Every structure is written in structure tokens, then in C-alpha cells.
Short mmCIF file of C-alpha atoms and ligand atoms in Angstrom, two decimals:
data_model
loop_
_atom_site.label_atom_id
_atom_site.label_comp_id
_atom_site.label_asym_id
_atom_site.label_seq_id
_atom_site.Cartn_x
_atom_site.Cartn_y
_atom_site.Cartn_z
CA MET U 1 -1.55 -4.24 27.89
CA ARG U 2 0.33 -1.09 28.94
CA SER U 3 0.35 2.32 27.30
CA LYS U 4 3.56 4.25 26.59
CA HIS U 5 3.15 5.76 30.03
CA GLY U 6 2.86 2.41 31.74
CA ARG U 7 -0.90 2.67 32.35
CA HIS U 8 -2.95 -0.45 31.80
CA VAL U 9 -5.07 0.17 28.71
CA PRO U 10 -8.04 -2.07 28.02
CA MET U 11 -8.30 -3.32 24.45
CA TRP U 12 -11.52 -1.44 23.72
CA GLU U 13 -9.84 1.84 24.65
CA LEU U 14 -6.93 1.21 22.28
CA ILE U 15 -9.43 0.53 19.59
CA GLU U 16 -11.55 3.59 20.40
CA ARG U 17 -8.62 5.85 19.65
CA THR U 18 -9.00 5.55 15.91
CA CYS U 19 -12.55 6.87 16.00
CA ARG U 20 -12.79 10.28 14.44
CA LYS U 21 -15.25 13.06 14.85
CA ASP U 22 -16.34 13.21 11.24
CA ASP U 23 -16.40 9.48 10.77
CA PRO U 24 -19.02 7.32 12.51
CA CYS U 25 -17.04 5.28 15.01
CA ASN U 26 -15.70 1.91 14.00
CA LYS U 27 -14.66 -0.02 17.06
CA ASN U 28 -12.92 -2.74 15.11
CA PHE U 29 -9.59 -1.02 14.62
CA SER U 30 -6.59 -0.13 16.69
CA SER U 31 -4.02 2.54 15.91
CA PHE U 32 -1.19 0.15 16.85
CA PHE U 33 0.75 -2.59 15.14
CA GLY U 34 0.58 -6.24 16.19
CA TYR U 35 1.49 -9.77 15.12
CA LEU U 36 -0.66 -12.07 13.03
CA PHE U 37 1.23 -15.13 14.27
CA GLU U 38 2.34 -15.87 17.82
CA ARG U 39 6.09 -15.57 18.34
CA GLY U 40 8.00 -18.75 18.74
CA ASP U 41 10.62 -19.96 16.33
CA ASP U 42 14.23 -19.16 16.95
CA THR U 43 14.88 -17.53 13.60
CA GLN U 44 17.96 -15.39 13.77
CA PHE U 45 19.81 -13.62 11.05
CA SER U 46 22.89 -11.46 11.33
CA GLU U 47 22.93 -8.08 9.63
CA ASP U 48 25.74 -9.35 7.37
CA GLN U 49 23.60 -12.26 6.20
CA LEU U 50 20.71 -9.92 5.41
CA ILE U 51 23.00 -7.55 3.51
CA ALA U 52 24.37 -10.50 1.52
CA ILE U 53 20.82 -11.49 0.53
CA ALA U 54 20.00 -7.89 -0.44
CA GLN U 55 23.11 -7.62 -2.60
CA GLY U 56 21.93 -10.46 -4.79
CA MET U 57 18.55 -8.82 -5.42
CA ILE U 58 19.52 -6.05 -7.81
CA ASP U 59 17.88 -6.43 -11.21
CA ARG U 60 20.11 -5.66 -14.15
CA PRO U 61 18.16 -6.94 -17.14
CA ALA U 62 19.62 -6.50 -20.58
CA LYS U 63 16.42 -4.73 -21.50
CA ASP U 64 13.51 -3.72 -19.33
CA THR U 65 10.72 -6.01 -20.51
CA PRO U 66 8.62 -7.07 -17.53
CA ASP U 67 6.44 -10.01 -18.46
CA LEU U 68 3.43 -9.65 -16.18
CA PRO U 69 0.33 -8.48 -18.07
CA THR U 70 -0.44 -6.11 -15.17
CA PRO U 71 -0.45 -2.39 -16.07
CA ILE U 72 2.28 -0.54 -14.17
CA GLY U 73 -0.30 1.80 -12.63
CA PHE U 74 -1.25 -1.05 -10.29
CA ALA U 75 2.23 -0.92 -8.70
CA ILE U 76 1.73 2.80 -8.04
CA PHE U 77 -1.79 2.05 -6.77
CA GLY U 78 -0.27 -0.63 -4.50
CA GLN U 79 2.04 1.95 -2.95
CA PHE U 80 -0.92 4.32 -2.62
CA ILE U 81 -2.80 1.63 -0.61
CA ASP U 82 0.22 1.11 1.65
CA HIS U 83 0.28 4.83 2.40
CA ASP U 84 -3.39 4.71 3.38
CA ILE U 85 -3.05 2.03 6.04
CA THR U 86 0.43 1.73 7.49
CA LEU U 87 3.19 4.08 8.64
CA ASP U 88 5.84 3.39 11.23
CA VAL U 89 8.01 6.41 12.02
CA ILE U 90 9.21 5.15 15.37
CA THR U 91 11.35 2.04 15.05
CA LYS U 92 15.04 2.44 14.23
CA LEU U 93 16.45 0.27 11.50
CA GLY U 94 18.29 -2.66 13.02
CA GLU U 95 17.29 -1.97 16.63
CA ALA U 96 14.95 -4.61 17.99
CA PHE U 97 11.48 -3.35 18.91
CA ASN U 98 9.92 -5.91 21.18
CA ASP U 99 6.61 -4.36 22.16
CA VAL U 100 4.94 -4.15 18.77
CA GLU U 101 1.47 -3.73 20.24
CA GLN U 102 2.65 -0.45 21.74
CA LEU U 103 4.00 0.75 18.39
CA GLU U 104 1.80 3.46 16.96
CA ASN U 105 0.60 3.20 13.38
CA ILE U 106 0.39 6.78 12.07
CA ARG U 107 -2.20 5.81 9.46
CA THR U 108 -5.58 4.29 10.36
CA PRO U 109 -5.60 0.65 9.28
CA ARG U 110 -8.82 1.26 7.38
CA LEU U 111 -9.16 1.48 3.62
CA GLU U 112 -10.81 4.86 3.94
CA LEU U 113 -8.15 7.15 2.42
CA ASP U 114 -7.01 9.13 5.41
CA SER U 115 -3.98 9.76 3.18
CA ILE U 116 -6.36 11.95 1.13
CA TYR U 117 -8.88 13.23 3.70
CA LEU U 118 -6.64 13.11 6.79
CA ALA U 119 -8.79 13.88 9.86
CA GLY U 120 -11.61 15.52 7.86
CA LYS U 121 -12.77 19.04 7.10
CA GLU U 122 -12.87 20.27 10.66
CA ALA U 123 -9.56 18.91 11.96
CA SER U 124 -7.53 19.27 8.73
CA PRO U 125 -8.98 22.46 7.15
CA PHE U 126 -5.79 23.15 5.17
CA LEU U 127 -6.82 20.37 2.76
CA TYR U 128 -10.28 21.77 2.04
CA GLU U 129 -11.79 24.66 0.14
CA LYS U 130 -13.67 27.10 2.35
CA ASP U 131 -17.42 27.26 1.74
CA SER U 132 -17.36 24.39 -0.74
CA ASP U 133 -17.47 20.60 -0.71
CA LYS U 134 -14.24 20.36 -2.67
CA MET U 135 -10.62 19.73 -1.72
CA ILE U 136 -7.77 22.08 -2.56
CA ILE U 137 -5.80 20.99 -5.61
CA GLY U 138 -2.94 22.35 -7.71
CA THR U 139 -0.44 25.18 -7.65
CA SER U 140 -0.57 28.49 -9.53
CA ASP U 141 1.64 26.84 -12.19
CA ASN U 142 -0.07 23.50 -12.51
CA LEU U 143 -3.70 22.69 -11.68
CA LEU U 144 -2.93 18.96 -11.86
CA ASP U 145 -0.19 19.09 -9.21
CA VAL U 146 -1.07 18.73 -5.51
CA GLN U 147 -1.21 21.90 -3.41
CA ARG U 148 2.17 23.06 -2.04
CA ASN U 149 3.58 25.60 0.36
CA ARG U 150 6.07 28.27 -0.77
CA GLU U 151 8.95 25.82 -0.30
CA GLY U 152 7.31 23.38 -2.69
CA THR U 153 6.41 20.92 0.08
CA ALA U 154 3.17 19.12 -0.67
CA ILE U 155 0.24 19.90 1.65
CA ILE U 156 -1.40 16.48 1.56
CA GLY U 157 -2.60 13.76 3.92
CA ASP U 158 0.55 11.63 3.79
CA HIS U 159 3.95 13.09 2.93
CA ARG U 160 5.06 9.84 1.24
CA ASN U 161 2.54 10.48 -1.52
CA ASP U 162 4.94 13.04 -2.93
CA GLU U 163 8.02 10.85 -2.86
CA ASN U 164 8.10 10.20 -6.60
CA LEU U 165 6.28 11.77 -9.53
CA PHE U 166 3.86 8.89 -10.05
CA ILE U 167 2.58 8.57 -6.49
CA SER U 168 2.25 12.36 -6.34
CA GLN U 169 0.13 12.38 -9.47
CA MET U 170 -1.99 9.54 -8.09
CA GLN U 171 -2.61 11.65 -5.00
CA SER U 172 -3.73 14.45 -7.30
CA LEU U 173 -5.90 11.99 -9.27
CA PHE U 174 -7.88 10.94 -6.19
CA ILE U 175 -8.28 14.51 -4.87
CA ARG U 176 -9.55 15.59 -8.28
CA PHE U 177 -11.80 12.54 -8.40
CA HIS U 178 -13.45 13.76 -5.19
CA ASN U 179 -13.97 17.23 -6.73
CA TRP U 180 -15.23 15.70 -9.97
CA VAL U 181 -17.89 13.78 -8.03
CA VAL U 182 -18.91 17.00 -6.22
CA ASP U 183 -19.28 18.68 -9.62
CA ARG U 184 -21.79 15.99 -10.51
CA GLY U 185 -24.15 17.26 -7.83
CA HIS U 186 -23.00 15.48 -4.69
CA ASN U 187 -22.26 17.02 -1.31
CA PHE U 188 -19.02 16.41 0.59
CA GLU U 189 -20.13 13.30 2.48
CA GLU U 190 -21.66 11.70 -0.62
CA ALA U 191 -18.57 12.41 -2.71
CA GLN U 192 -16.23 11.10 -0.01
CA GLU U 193 -18.21 7.89 0.30
CA PHE U 194 -18.34 7.46 -3.47
CA VAL U 195 -14.55 7.90 -3.73
CA ARG U 196 -13.89 5.52 -0.83
CA HIS U 197 -16.20 2.82 -2.15
CA THR U 198 -14.78 3.12 -5.66
CA TYR U 199 -11.24 2.80 -4.26
CA GLN U 200 -12.25 -0.23 -2.19
CA GLN U 201 -13.83 -1.95 -5.17
CA ILE U 202 -10.71 -1.36 -7.24
CA ILE U 203 -8.73 -3.15 -4.51
CA VAL U 204 -11.08 -6.14 -4.37
CA GLU U 205 -12.02 -6.56 -8.01
CA GLU U 206 -8.91 -5.38 -9.85
CA PHE U 207 -5.82 -5.07 -7.67
CA LEU U 208 -5.97 -8.36 -5.74
CA PRO U 209 -6.59 -10.53 -8.82
CA GLU U 210 -3.60 -8.86 -10.52
CA ILE U 211 -1.19 -9.74 -7.70
CA ILE U 212 -2.45 -13.00 -6.15
CA SER U 213 -2.85 -16.26 -8.00
CA ASP U 214 -6.40 -17.54 -8.42
CA ASP U 215 -5.99 -20.69 -6.32
CA VAL U 216 -4.99 -18.58 -3.29
CA LEU U 217 -7.38 -15.68 -3.83
CA GLY U 218 -10.42 -17.89 -4.61
CA PRO U 219 -11.08 -19.21 -1.07
CA LEU U 220 -10.36 -15.78 0.45
CA MET U 221 -12.88 -14.14 -1.89
CA GLU U 222 -15.47 -16.79 -1.12
CA GLY U 223 -15.05 -16.05 2.59
CA PHE U 224 -15.15 -12.30 1.94
CA GLU U 225 -18.43 -12.58 0.07
CA ASN U 226 -19.89 -14.64 2.93
CA GLY U 227 -18.64 -12.19 5.56
CA LYS U 228 -15.92 -14.36 7.14
CA LEU U 229 -12.46 -15.31 5.91
CA PRO U 230 -11.29 -18.93 6.25
CA SER U 231 -9.96 -19.08 9.81
CA GLU U 232 -8.60 -22.59 10.24
CA TYR U 233 -5.05 -21.31 10.60
CA ILE U 234 -5.30 -17.55 11.08
CA ASN U 235 -7.20 -15.52 13.61
CA TRP U 236 -8.13 -12.63 11.33
CA SER U 237 -9.40 -10.44 14.15
CA LYS U 238 -5.72 -9.71 14.83
CA VAL U 239 -5.80 -7.51 11.75
CA ALA U 240 -7.40 -4.92 14.08
CA HIS U 241 -3.74 -4.22 14.96
CA MET U 242 -1.96 -3.66 11.66
CA PRO U 243 0.09 -6.87 11.39
CA VAL U 244 3.85 -6.39 10.97
CA GLU U 245 3.96 -9.59 8.93
CA PHE U 246 1.96 -7.54 6.38
CA SER U 247 3.62 -4.12 6.76
CA ALA U 248 7.23 -5.20 7.19
CA ALA U 249 7.26 -8.19 4.85
CA ALA U 250 4.33 -9.45 2.76
CA TYR U 251 2.99 -6.14 1.46
CA ARG U 252 6.48 -5.02 0.56
CA PHE U 253 6.16 -7.47 -2.35
CA GLY U 254 5.40 -4.25 -4.23
CA HIS U 255 9.04 -3.23 -4.18
CA SER U 256 9.61 -6.02 -6.69
CA HIS U 257 6.57 -5.03 -8.80
CA VAL U 258 7.96 -1.54 -9.51
CA ARG U 259 9.77 -1.23 -12.85
CA GLN U 260 12.88 0.74 -13.72
CA ASN U 261 11.73 2.59 -16.88
CA TYR U 262 8.62 4.70 -17.44
CA GLN U 263 6.79 6.60 -20.13
CA VAL U 264 5.33 9.64 -18.36
CA ASN U 265 3.49 11.22 -21.29
CA ASP U 266 3.91 11.52 -25.06
CA SER U 267 7.15 13.49 -24.74
CA LEU U 268 8.80 12.32 -21.51
CA SER U 269 10.35 9.01 -20.47
CA GLY U 270 13.08 7.84 -18.12
CA ASN U 271 13.91 5.95 -14.93
CA LEU U 272 11.90 5.87 -11.71
CA PHE U 273 13.62 8.79 -9.99
CA ASP U 274 14.52 10.84 -13.09
CA PHE U 275 11.50 13.10 -12.59
CA GLY U 276 12.15 14.32 -9.07
CA GLY U 277 10.14 13.82 -5.93
CA PHE U 278 9.11 15.98 -2.99
CA GLU U 279 8.97 19.00 -5.29
CA ALA U 280 6.58 20.97 -7.51
CA VAL U 281 5.48 19.18 -10.68
CA PRO U 282 5.64 21.35 -13.82
CA ILE U 283 2.93 20.90 -16.45
CA GLY U 284 5.30 19.04 -18.76
CA LYS U 285 5.61 16.27 -16.17
CA ASN U 286 1.89 15.60 -15.73
CA VAL U 287 1.41 11.90 -16.31
CA ASP U 288 -0.74 10.56 -19.10
CA TRP U 289 -2.56 7.67 -17.45
CA LYS U 290 -2.82 5.75 -20.72
CA PHE U 291 0.80 4.70 -20.09
CA PHE U 292 -0.18 3.35 -16.64
CA PHE U 293 -3.63 1.75 -17.02
CA ASP U 294 -5.46 0.10 -19.87
CA LEU U 295 -7.22 3.13 -21.34
CA ASP U 296 -6.70 2.38 -25.03
CA GLY U 297 -5.73 -1.32 -25.09
CA LYS U 298 -2.13 -0.71 -26.14
CA SER U 299 -0.13 2.10 -24.57
CA PHE U 300 0.30 0.95 -20.97
CA LEU U 301 3.63 -0.33 -19.65
CA LYS U 302 3.68 -3.38 -17.42
CA CYS U 303 4.79 -4.39 -13.94
CA ARG U 304 7.88 -6.39 -13.16
CA PRO U 305 6.96 -9.92 -12.13
CA ILE U 306 7.04 -10.36 -8.35
CA ASP U 307 10.30 -12.22 -7.79
CA THR U 308 13.56 -12.00 -5.84
CA LYS U 309 14.83 -9.01 -7.83
CA LEU U 310 14.16 -5.27 -7.53
CA ALA U 311 14.62 -2.45 -10.07
CA SER U 312 18.13 -1.07 -9.61
CA ALA U 313 16.87 2.45 -8.78
CA LEU U 314 15.60 1.08 -5.47
CA PHE U 315 19.15 0.35 -4.35
CA ASP U 316 20.03 4.04 -4.45
CA LEU U 317 17.02 5.92 -3.05
CA PRO U 318 17.65 9.60 -3.86
CA PHE U 319 15.64 10.92 -0.90
CA ALA U 320 17.31 8.70 1.71
CA GLU U 321 20.36 9.42 3.85
CA VAL U 322 23.62 7.54 3.36
CA GLY U 323 23.21 4.09 4.87
CA LEU U 324 19.48 4.03 4.11
CA LYS U 325 19.58 4.05 0.33
CA ASN U 326 19.25 0.32 -0.23
CA LEU U 327 15.55 -0.60 0.00
CA ALA U 328 16.10 -4.37 -0.10
CA LYS U 329 18.44 -4.16 2.88
CA ARG U 330 15.97 -1.92 4.74
CA ASN U 331 13.15 -4.39 4.21
CA LEU U 332 15.18 -7.36 5.40
CA VAL U 333 16.65 -5.59 8.42
CA ARG U 334 13.32 -4.00 9.42
CA GLY U 335 11.52 -7.34 9.17
CA GLN U 336 14.02 -9.62 10.82
CA LEU U 337 16.11 -7.48 13.19
CA THR U 338 13.58 -4.83 14.20
CA PHE U 339 10.43 -6.95 14.37
CA GLY U 340 11.91 -10.46 14.63
CA LEU U 341 9.41 -11.85 12.13
CA LEU U 342 8.98 -15.58 11.83
CA SER U 343 10.84 -17.15 8.93
CA GLY U 344 8.95 -17.85 5.73
CA GLU U 345 9.25 -21.58 6.39
CA GLU U 346 7.68 -21.20 9.85
CA VAL U 347 4.80 -19.09 8.50
CA ALA U 348 4.19 -21.76 5.83
CA ARG U 349 3.92 -24.39 8.58
CA ARG U 350 1.63 -22.16 10.63
CA ILE U 351 -0.81 -21.95 7.72
CA GLY U 352 -0.72 -25.68 7.23
CA ILE U 353 1.48 -26.03 4.16
CA LYS U 354 4.86 -27.62 3.47
CA PRO U 355 7.65 -25.02 3.20
CA LEU U 356 9.20 -24.59 -0.23
CA PRO U 357 12.71 -25.90 -0.89
CA LYS U 358 15.36 -23.28 -0.09
CA HIS U 359 15.99 -20.64 -2.76
CA HIS U 360 19.49 -20.96 -4.23
CA VAL U 361 20.57 -17.62 -2.67
CA ILE U 362 19.61 -18.88 0.80
CA LYS U 363 21.30 -22.22 0.17
CA LYS U 364 24.49 -20.59 -1.04
CA LEU U 365 24.69 -18.48 2.10
CA GLY U 366 24.26 -21.62 4.21
CA LEU U 367 21.11 -20.29 5.95
CA LYS U 368 18.71 -22.72 7.58
CA GLN U 369 15.72 -20.41 7.28
CA THR U 370 14.52 -17.65 4.94
CA PRO U 371 13.57 -14.11 5.97
CA LEU U 372 9.80 -13.74 5.48
CA TRP U 373 9.97 -10.99 2.83
CA PHE U 374 12.49 -12.92 0.71
CA TYR U 375 10.52 -16.16 1.12
CA ILE U 376 7.36 -14.46 -0.19
CA LEU U 377 9.23 -13.12 -3.21
CA ALA U 378 10.84 -16.53 -3.85
CA GLU U 379 7.40 -18.13 -3.59
CA ALA U 380 6.04 -15.67 -6.19
CA GLU U 381 9.08 -16.36 -8.42
CA ARG U 382 8.02 -20.03 -8.59
CA ASN U 383 4.39 -19.00 -9.09
CA GLY U 384 4.51 -17.09 -12.39
CA GLY U 385 5.29 -13.73 -10.77
CA LYS U 386 2.17 -13.57 -8.60
CA LEU U 387 1.89 -14.03 -4.84
CA GLY U 388 1.54 -17.66 -3.75
CA LYS U 389 0.09 -19.26 -0.65
CA VAL U 390 2.12 -17.51 2.09
CA GLY U 391 2.33 -14.04 0.47
CA GLY U 392 -1.16 -14.11 -1.03
CA THR U 393 -2.80 -15.27 2.19
CA ILE U 394 -1.23 -12.48 4.27
CA VAL U 395 -1.75 -9.74 1.68
CA GLY U 396 -5.21 -10.75 0.44
CA GLY U 397 -6.47 -11.79 3.87
CA THR U 398 -5.34 -8.57 5.55
CA LEU U 399 -6.84 -6.25 2.92
CA LEU U 400 -10.12 -8.15 2.73
CA GLN U 401 -10.38 -8.35 6.53
CA LEU U 402 -9.81 -4.58 6.81
CA LEU U 403 -12.90 -4.15 4.66
CA LEU U 404 -14.98 -6.80 6.42
CA GLN U 405 -14.41 -5.20 9.82
CA ASP U 406 -15.25 -1.68 8.57
CA LYS U 407 -18.95 -1.03 8.89
CA ASN U 408 -18.63 1.87 6.42
CA ALA U 409 -16.93 -0.20 3.71
CA TYR U 410 -18.96 -0.83 0.57
CA ILE U 411 -19.18 -4.55 1.32
CA ASN U 412 -21.10 -3.80 4.52
CA LYS U 413 -22.87 -0.58 3.69
CA ASN U 414 -23.70 -0.95 0.02
CA PRO U 415 -22.65 -4.33 -1.41
CA ASP U 416 -24.36 -3.53 -4.73
CA PHE U 417 -22.32 -0.35 -5.15
CA ASN U 418 -21.50 0.24 -8.82
CA PRO U 419 -18.98 3.01 -9.63
CA PHE U 420 -20.00 2.88 -13.30
CA ASP U 421 -23.26 4.55 -12.30
CA LEU U 422 -21.15 7.71 -12.42
CA ILE U 423 -17.71 7.15 -13.98
CA PRO U 424 -17.26 6.55 -17.72
CA LYS U 425 -17.72 2.95 -18.87
CA THR U 426 -14.23 1.50 -19.45
CA LYS U 427 -12.52 -1.89 -19.20
CA SER U 428 -11.70 -1.33 -15.55
CA ILE U 429 -12.81 0.86 -12.67
CA ILE U 430 -9.38 2.42 -12.25
CA ALA U 431 -9.26 3.26 -15.96
CA GLY U 432 -12.72 4.84 -15.58
CA VAL U 433 -11.47 7.03 -12.74
CA ALA U 434 -8.39 8.05 -14.72
CA LYS U 435 -10.52 8.80 -17.79
CA ALA U 436 -13.02 10.84 -15.79
CA VAL U 437 -10.37 13.00 -14.23
CA THR U 438 -7.86 13.37 -17.08
CA ASP U 439 -7.45 17.11 -17.68
CA TYR U 440 -9.98 17.91 -14.94
CA PRO U 441 -10.20 20.70 -13.72
CA ALA U 442 -8.10 22.31 -16.47
C1 HEM J 501 8.69 3.91 -6.12
C2 HEM J 501 8.39 2.91 -5.40
C3 HEM J 501 8.64 2.77 -3.92
C4 HEM J 501 9.59 3.32 -3.12
C5 HEM J 501 10.70 4.28 -3.53
C6 HEM J 501 9.36 2.83 -1.78
C7 HEM J 501 10.11 3.17 -0.69
C8 HEM J 501 9.89 2.73 0.59
C9 HEM J 501 10.69 3.07 1.74
C10 HEM J 501 11.94 3.94 1.72
C11 HEM J 501 10.15 2.46 2.82
C12 HEM J 501 10.67 2.45 4.26
C13 HEM J 501 11.57 1.23 4.39
C14 HEM J 501 12.04 0.96 5.80
O1 HEM J 501 12.98 1.62 6.23
O2 HEM J 501 11.50 0.06 6.46
C15 HEM J 501 8.99 1.74 2.36
C16 HEM J 501 8.13 1.06 3.17
C17 HEM J 501 7.05 0.36 2.73
N1 HEM J 501 6.68 0.15 1.41
FE1 HEM J 501 7.49 1.03 -0.18
N2 HEM J 501 8.27 2.00 -1.80
C18 HEM J 501 7.81 1.94 -3.09
C19 HEM J 501 6.75 1.19 -3.54
C20 HEM J 501 5.97 0.36 -2.76
C21 HEM J 501 4.93 -0.49 -3.24
C22 HEM J 501 4.55 -0.59 -4.73
C23 HEM J 501 4.42 -1.14 -2.17
C24 HEM J 501 3.32 -2.16 -2.10
C25 HEM J 501 2.57 -2.55 -3.11
C26 HEM J 501 5.14 -0.68 -0.99
C27 HEM J 501 4.90 -1.11 0.30
C28 HEM J 501 5.58 -0.65 1.41
C29 HEM J 501 5.20 -0.96 2.79
C30 HEM J 501 4.04 -1.82 3.25
C31 HEM J 501 6.11 -0.30 3.60
C32 HEM J 501 6.08 -0.23 5.13
C33 HEM J 501 5.31 1.05 5.56
C34 HEM J 501 5.30 1.25 7.06
O3 HEM J 501 4.64 0.46 7.76
O4 HEM J 501 5.93 2.21 7.55
N3 HEM J 501 6.07 0.23 -1.40
N4 HEM J 501 8.86 1.92 1.00
#
């Protein structure tokens, strides 16, 4: 393997690079992308074909009534997870990038919230209060906003966590959760570990069962609990390099989960991008989490089913330049033209199952194969709106493997970890976190 400068770099050295001063070294991660499956089908799509698929994906329902039982907060939480583990700022849309193992992942592929803590107190002091174990939160106008510079730009661990109101408020929620734990008598390291382990348990016990059907998640969970995922068809150690099958296709299932209409709080509602993004949040826009998670058994709105449609707002991204506003097109082009992902049919064969019959959109366009992202959505469409075998295996397997290979993850360090030892008893862990931190520190 060669570095950007042409030097031969042994695998252990690539992996060493993610070790941080304040974080006991984990040698099981790389800060580069990679492939889960060996290359080797001749899948080719033209940009026109991908655009034609994307055009058919816009959701224009007569009324916005998503039918998954999943609270909409889990879609926001899903985006929050993405921003913790994967960020490619190098590849250009539509230009092939052949050497994926030399492509830097700006986030550590560890579920340890570097999007909140960045490189820790010493290397990222602008996120931390001096002489205290707490993180900096809020502006002079709104204690529940994230901290901002005088231009209103958020000073946080990952800039994407300010892209829309909801993800920005979730960033604030987790920072305040850290401070809330400190207020209960814990030092910085203890609070950080408590927050990380709570977050990881939400992923395993609440998020994955919401998005992956039981028959697919069951065997993965059994493997997880025994310390090794089923490996008949997939070499999970490749997850050390964030797999592009996950980042550029499977995990983008979430773009279909996101709904068009939201209730922000008792007096504010509207569409996804009606509330701004990348700007200061006034008090009147603070979200009331009861509309996002099951806090009172009735108020929460629900996720769109995972299917081959996306909320229409995602076809006109307000923060993107002309030519980059259509998220469905970006996903398809990034996956197939930039990374040359295997088709969905080929991935199905690689994991030992029979590919699904072609979706009518693919048939109508006369395509022999299906782009991986679209295949995974079509699979979920036939599976009651949850990820099926191909999508669920890549998404569930990758997230669970990231935890298994992290010696600091709760599953390795403290498998009996119970967040309810501290947070209020509620129906779910995430609701407990939201309840604990609502109005804190106001
Ligand atoms: C308001 C909702 C969201 C918006 C506006 C949004 C927007 C975007 C944009 C613009 C990109 C870059 C696309 C490209 O050029 O390749 C992206 C990437 C991505 N999104 Fe989303 N997204 C949203 C929600 C989600 C959710 C809910 C998930 C998953 C549950 C998700 C997963 C991803 C992943 C994995 C990437 C690739 C990140 C990387 O490796 O750089 N997104 N998203």
C-alpha cells in the first residue's frame, strides 16, 4: 500500500494514525476508506441513467403520513451517527476515484463521538470550558444553541451537525448531556465515557431494531453478543477501513427515512429546511423533543418508510451549489461513478442470496443491474419499510463491528453498562437522555 506521497505504508502504520493522545490507542481502525467486497463485476451506469433513476424518486404524497412506527428523532439520530464515523471531502462528484484505500476519512470510524469531542481537551480547547470538566454550550441569546463565532458559524466537532435545525439541536443535546453528567459528580473522563456508552447502547438496542428487520438483525446480534459477527460471506475486519459500500450506499438509506414536515415545538411547524441551517438558533426555534422521541406516548411524529422515494426537500438542498442540490442524484453518482460500487444484485450474490427481481423503475429504463443504493431502498420497500438482507447486513454489520473492534466500547469494557443508573427511567434510552437534558442548563 502506498501513501499519498508514494511511500510504502505498512497496514499497522495506517491504523496507528487514528490513535489520539487523550484516547487509549485502538489499533483496530484506519483513517481511510476501503471496500467490503472485492471489485469484480462489470457494472456500469451512465450519468444520464443515474439521473433518470433519481428523477423518479421524488416523494409527492397527497398528505405527509409516514407509516413506520419509528419516531422521527431516529432519522436525525441516524444522521448524527453518520457524522460521527464518515466524512469524505476529497472525491469529486462524478470523477472516478480508484484508490479508495488512500482516501482519507475525516472522521474516525469509531462510535466514540469525535463529532462532539473532536481531538479532546488538549488538541481542541475551543470546545471546552477552561478549568472545568464541561464543554462550551450556547450563545448569549440562547443557552440551548451550540456555541458560535461572531459570524454565527457553529464551533463544533463536525460542521455538518449545523446543517439543519434538528441535527444542530441534537449536537446541543449531546454536549449538554455531557455537562449534565458532570453536574452529577463525574469528572471529564467519566462523563465522556458515560455519554459514549449511552450513545452506543442507543445504537445497538434502539436504533438498529428500528431500521433493520428482525430476521436480518437477529443473527448479527447473536454474533455481536458472542464477540464475532457471522463471517461466512463477509470479512468483517475490512470495516477497519470505513467501507464505501456503507458510506456511499447502504447507510444513505437514511435519506429516505427523513420526512418532509416537522413539528418543532408547541408553536412552530414546517418543512425540513424552513427553519434555517448553518446559523444561530433563536430561543423560539429550540426543539421540543416530545415531537421527535416517545416522551409522552403520543406527540412524536414518525419516519418515512425506507423505500425508493425521498422527501421533496432533499431534491433542492438550500445549502448546496447549483448542480449539487439533488441528493438522490448525488448518492447515485457518488456510489456508482466515483466509487464504482458493485451492483445490488452482485452484492446479494456475494452474501449468498438470490437477487430480487428488478424494480419497475430499473426495468423501465432497460438496465441490467441496479445501483447499490437504489437496490437497498427497493429491498426495504418490499420489506415493510425496513432494511432487508443486503441493506441490513451492511448497515447492521458495519455498526456492530465498529463496536466489537473498539476496546473502549461498552460491549468490551463494560457489557453490563446501564444508562438508567443515571438518566431518568423512560420507555427508551434516547427519551431518557432527552428528558434529562430538556431545559438544561436554562
Ligand atoms: C436532513 C437530512 C439530511 C440531509 C440534508 C443530508 C445531506 C447529505 C449530503 C448533502 C451528503 C453529501 C452527498 C454527496 O455528495 O455524496 C450526505 C452524505 C451522507 N449522508 Fe446525509 N443527509 C441527511 C440525512 C442523513 C441520514 C438520516 C443519514 C443516515 C441515517 C445520512 C447518511 C449519509 C451518509 C452515510 C453520507 C456520506 C458521508 C460521507 O462519507 O462523506 N444522511 N448527506
